[in-house]
Short mmCIF file of C-alpha atoms in Angstrom, two decimals:
data_model
loop_
_atom_site.label_atom_id
_atom_site.label_comp_id
_atom_site.label_asym_id
_atom_site.label_seq_id
_atom_site.Cartn_x
_atom_site.Cartn_y
_atom_site.Cartn_z
CA MET X 1 18.00 -4.74 6.51
CA ILE X 2 15.07 -4.03 4.24
CA PHE X 3 17.17 -5.13 0.38
CA ASN X 4 17.66 -8.97 2.07
CA TYR X 5 13.99 -8.74 3.08
CA ILE X 6 12.46 -8.69 -0.54
CA LYS X 7 14.56 -10.60 -1.79
CA ASN X 8 13.89 -13.30 1.01
CA PRO X 9 10.96 -12.10 2.98
CA SER X 10 10.67 -15.45 4.64
CA THR X 11 14.11 -15.09 5.94
CA LEU X 12 12.47 -12.23 8.45
CA ILE X 13 12.13 -12.46 11.99
CA LYS X 14 10.11 -10.93 14.69
CA GLU X 15 11.55 -9.38 17.31
CA GLU X 16 9.56 -9.81 20.92
CA SER X 17 11.59 -7.01 22.09
CA ASN X 18 10.30 -4.23 18.53
CA GLY X 19 9.80 -1.13 20.88
CA ASN X 20 13.39 0.71 20.66
CA SER X 21 14.47 -1.44 18.12
CA PHE X 22 12.10 0.13 15.20
CA TRP X 23 12.46 3.47 16.69
CA LYS X 24 16.55 3.07 16.01
CA ASN X 25 15.49 1.61 12.62
CA PHE X 26 12.96 4.35 11.62
CA PRO X 27 15.29 6.97 10.22
CA LEU X 28 16.91 4.74 8.64
CA LEU X 29 13.92 3.18 6.54
CA PHE X 30 12.77 6.53 6.40
CA PHE X 31 16.54 7.61 4.45
CA LYS X 32 16.48 4.86 2.66
CA LEU X 33 12.73 5.25 1.38
CA LEU X 34 13.70 8.41 0.05
CA ALA X 35 16.68 7.55 -1.79
CA VAL X 36 15.06 5.11 -3.57
CA ILE X 37 12.52 7.60 -4.93
CA PHE X 38 15.60 10.25 -5.56
CA VAL X 39 17.59 7.88 -7.33
CA SER X 40 14.54 6.15 -9.37
CA GLY X 41 13.50 10.11 -10.54
CA VAL X 42 16.55 10.73 -11.46
CA VAL X 43 16.99 7.62 -13.76
CA TYR X 44 13.13 8.42 -14.76
CA SER X 45 14.13 11.28 -16.23
CA LEU X 46 17.70 11.36 -17.66
CA ILE X 47 15.39 8.44 -19.96
CA SER X 48 13.08 11.07 -20.24
CA PHE X 49 15.77 13.47 -21.11
CA ILE X 50 17.29 10.98 -23.70
CA LEU X 51 14.15 9.99 -25.30
CA ASP X 52 12.40 13.70 -25.42
CA PRO X 53 14.82 16.35 -24.85
CA SER X 54 11.86 18.41 -25.74
CA SER X 55 10.44 16.90 -21.77
CA GLY X 56 13.44 18.73 -20.29
CA PHE X 57 13.28 16.59 -16.63
CA SER X 58 9.80 17.34 -15.63
CA PHE X 59 7.22 14.76 -14.13
CA PRO X 60 3.51 14.48 -14.90
CA ASP X 61 1.59 16.69 -12.21
CA ASN X 62 -0.90 14.17 -12.24
CA TYR X 63 -1.01 13.68 -8.50
CA ALA X 64 -0.97 17.51 -7.80
CA ASN X 65 -3.85 17.70 -9.24
CA ASN X 66 -5.67 14.48 -8.11
CA LEU X 67 -4.55 16.00 -4.35
CA LYS X 68 -6.11 18.55 -4.77
CA GLU X 69 -9.72 17.58 -6.51
CA TYR X 70 -9.56 15.13 -3.25
CA VAL X 71 -9.36 17.82 -0.74
CA ASN X 72 -11.46 20.05 -1.55
CA LYS X 73 -14.59 17.43 -2.53
CA MET X 74 -14.02 14.90 0.14
CA PRO X 75 -14.79 15.98 3.44
CA LEU X 76 -11.66 15.64 6.65
CA ALA X 77 -9.03 14.58 3.76
CA TYR X 78 -6.17 15.54 5.29
CA LEU X 79 -7.21 13.30 8.60
CA TRP X 80 -8.19 10.62 6.32
CA ILE X 81 -4.92 10.57 4.44
CA ILE X 82 -2.32 11.30 7.27
CA LEU X 83 -5.07 9.15 10.35
CA ILE X 84 -7.39 6.80 8.91
CA GLY X 85 -5.79 5.84 5.72
CA PRO X 86 -2.68 4.04 6.84
CA ALA X 87 -4.72 2.38 9.70
CA TYR X 88 -7.40 0.97 7.46
CA GLU X 89 -4.79 0.05 4.24
CA GLU X 90 -2.04 -1.60 6.72
CA ILE X 91 -5.10 -3.80 8.23
CA THR X 92 -6.32 -4.27 5.21
CA PHE X 93 -2.78 -5.21 3.38
CA ARG X 94 -0.39 -6.42 5.84
CA MET X 95 -2.51 -7.41 9.29
CA GLY X 96 -2.68 -11.19 7.20
CA LEU X 97 0.81 -11.18 6.55
CA ASN X 98 1.30 -12.52 10.10
CA PHE X 99 -0.64 -15.78 8.70
CA GLU X 100 -2.76 -16.66 11.38
CA ARG X 101 -6.02 -17.85 10.81
CA ASN X 102 -8.40 -15.11 11.64
CA SER X 103 -6.35 -11.89 10.46
CA PHE X 104 -5.67 -13.78 7.53
CA VAL X 105 -8.83 -14.12 6.39
CA PHE X 106 -9.92 -11.11 7.45
CA SER X 107 -7.69 -9.18 5.34
CA LEU X 108 -7.90 -10.91 2.14
CA PHE X 109 -11.63 -9.96 2.28
CA MET X 110 -10.72 -6.35 2.75
CA VAL X 111 -8.39 -6.73 -0.60
CA LEU X 112 -11.26 -7.89 -1.89
CA PHE X 113 -13.65 -5.09 -1.06
CA LEU X 114 -10.56 -2.51 -2.35
CA VAL X 115 -10.24 -4.41 -4.85
CA THR X 116 -13.94 -4.72 -6.39
CA GLY X 117 -13.69 -1.10 -5.83
CA GLY X 118 -15.09 -0.86 -2.27
CA THR X 119 -14.63 2.37 0.25
CA ILE X 120 -15.76 2.76 3.33
CA PHE X 121 -14.66 6.61 3.76
CA PRO X 122 -16.99 7.87 0.78
CA ALA X 123 -16.68 11.58 -0.63
CA LYS X 124 -20.33 11.69 -0.66
CA PHE X 125 -22.65 9.25 1.64
CA ASP X 126 -25.57 8.95 -0.50
CA SER X 127 -28.09 6.10 -1.43
CA GLN X 128 -26.08 5.78 -4.61
CA TYR X 129 -22.87 4.73 -2.21
CA ILE X 130 -25.23 2.10 -0.20
CA VAL X 131 -26.52 1.03 -3.05
CA ASN X 132 -22.73 0.02 -4.30
CA LEU X 133 -21.93 -1.00 -0.68
CA ILE X 134 -24.61 -3.79 -0.74
CA PHE X 135 -23.53 -4.96 -3.92
CA ARG X 136 -20.46 -5.36 -3.33
CA VAL X 137 -20.34 -6.47 0.47
CA VAL X 138 -23.74 -9.32 -0.01
CA PRO X 139 -21.69 -11.12 -2.37
CA LEU X 140 -18.43 -11.20 -0.27
CA MET X 141 -20.49 -11.95 3.30
CA ILE X 142 -22.01 -14.77 1.06
CA LEU X 143 -18.27 -15.79 0.01
CA TYR X 144 -17.37 -16.22 3.68
CA PHE X 145 -20.25 -18.59 5.25
CA THR X 146 -19.51 -20.37 1.84
CA VAL X 147 -16.05 -20.62 1.60
CA GLY X 148 -14.38 -18.77 4.03
CA ARG X 149 -15.51 -20.06 7.14
CA LYS X 150 -13.94 -23.27 6.35
CA ILE X 151 -10.30 -21.71 5.89
CA THR X 152 -8.75 -23.54 8.57
CA GLN X 153 -5.13 -22.36 10.94
CA LYS X 154 -4.13 -25.83 8.86
CA HIS X 155 -4.79 -24.49 5.48
CA VAL X 156 -3.23 -20.94 6.32
CA SER X 157 -0.33 -21.99 7.54
CA PHE X 158 0.24 -24.20 4.23
CA LEU X 159 0.02 -21.41 2.35
CA LYS X 160 3.10 -19.51 4.76
CA GLU X 161 4.84 -23.12 4.59
CA ARG X 162 4.42 -22.90 0.76
CA TYR X 163 3.87 -19.67 -0.76
CA TYR X 164 4.69 -16.91 2.01
CA ASN X 165 7.27 -15.18 -0.57
CA GLN X 166 4.71 -14.83 -3.75
CA ILE X 167 1.98 -14.30 -0.63
CA VAL X 168 3.61 -11.06 0.16
CA TYR X 169 4.98 -10.25 -2.85
CA LEU X 170 1.31 -9.79 -4.15
CA VAL X 171 0.16 -7.89 -1.52
CA ALA X 172 3.03 -5.14 -2.86
CA ILE X 173 2.18 -5.26 -6.22
CA VAL X 174 -2.02 -5.12 -5.09
CA PHE X 175 -1.11 -2.40 -2.84
CA SER X 176 0.80 -0.65 -6.17
CA VAL X 177 -1.61 -1.06 -8.18
CA LEU X 178 -4.16 -0.15 -5.95
CA HIS X 179 -2.56 3.37 -5.80
CA LEU X 180 -2.38 3.85 -9.66
CA PRO X 181 -5.16 5.85 -10.15
CA ASN X 182 -4.06 8.94 -7.43
CA TYR X 183 -1.54 9.83 -11.39
CA PHE X 184 -4.71 8.83 -13.40
CA PRO X 185 -5.17 10.11 -16.24
CA PHE X 186 -2.96 7.65 -17.92
CA HIS X 187 -1.38 7.66 -20.96
CA LEU X 188 0.34 5.78 -23.29
CA SER X 189 2.91 8.06 -23.26
CA GLN X 190 3.75 7.89 -20.07
CA LEU X 191 4.71 4.60 -19.38
CA SER X 192 7.70 4.89 -18.13
CA PHE X 193 6.23 7.24 -15.83
CA TYR X 194 3.50 4.73 -14.32
CA ILE X 195 6.19 2.18 -14.25
CA LEU X 196 8.46 3.98 -11.83
CA ILE X 197 5.21 4.57 -9.82
CA MET X 198 4.63 1.56 -9.66
CA SER X 199 8.19 0.26 -8.45
CA VAL X 200 8.34 3.36 -5.94
CA PHE X 201 4.84 1.92 -4.64
CA PHE X 202 6.31 -1.61 -4.62
CA TYR X 203 8.73 -0.13 -2.44
CA ILE X 204 7.60 1.71 0.08
CA SER X 205 4.75 -1.89 0.26
CA MET X 206 8.02 -3.98 0.51
CA THR X 207 9.35 -1.34 3.97
CA LEU X 208 6.07 -1.53 5.55
CA SER X 209 5.66 -5.73 5.49
CA TYR X 210 9.06 -5.47 6.75
CA ILE X 211 8.34 -3.45 9.75
CA ARG X 212 4.77 -5.19 9.62
CA ILE X 213 6.22 -8.31 10.72
CA LYS X 214 10.07 -7.37 12.34
CA HIS X 215 8.33 -4.76 14.75
CA GLY X 216 4.52 -5.47 14.77
CA LEU X 217 1.35 -3.94 12.93
CA ALA X 218 0.70 -0.47 15.12
CA HIS X 219 4.29 0.37 13.91
CA ALA X 220 3.62 -0.61 10.70
CA ILE X 221 0.77 1.91 10.37
CA VAL X 222 3.27 4.85 12.21
CA PHE X 223 5.66 4.70 9.44
CA HIS X 224 2.55 4.97 7.31
CA THR X 225 1.14 7.87 8.68
CA SER X 226 4.38 10.01 9.15
CA TRP X 227 5.29 9.05 5.35
CA ASN X 228 1.88 10.58 4.60
CA LEU X 229 2.96 13.54 6.77
CA PHE X 230 5.86 14.17 4.96
CA GLN X 231 4.36 13.79 1.18
CA MET X 232 0.92 16.06 2.41
CA LEU X 233 3.96 18.64 3.77
CA ILE X 234 6.23 18.54 0.92
CA SER X 235 3.23 19.04 -1.57
CA ARG X 236 1.89 21.89 -0.05
#
């Protein structure tokens, strides 16, 4: 299942009757994700304790602090984290994995927008945000009308045939990197922790890609939403 997909994403085939199958697979996929995080945490704790016994078995608490700060300054923070965010991220990162021209190009430009620091849900909607938005959107629009419109289904099909696995892995890596700031500030002494976080988010992204391809985008959003809700419940 999921582990075979991670080894070779191109072997996965979309199921036509995917509704019942998804809900049957849901508990197992969720459990495997929990198991991967648990095992990774245990391994990290043991390695950290061996290298520095004074550290005990603790983890950096940057995420909890950042989450609290985000909730305090962001309007409708929980709505964003649990509902809007998952849909936004799945459309951005994984909608294009069906390798259909329109969805592929849209996802590509959404990823470029995020990579350049863009956001459609600012903590403060003011003139500075509008200026920053313009400076990010205008170049992307120019890029689309000069290059993006020339991308055809033939080009996308070529990428699917030649670089399918690499694109799926690249999506997972970008997804992981863009989630790292949730655990900042970065300290070189905590490098092993950030490697752990990258690995966990890579697995999460591959799980969501698996669901998106096998069951459809809507089911990936449902799983992503459920996972974020679970995180919020255990973080309180």
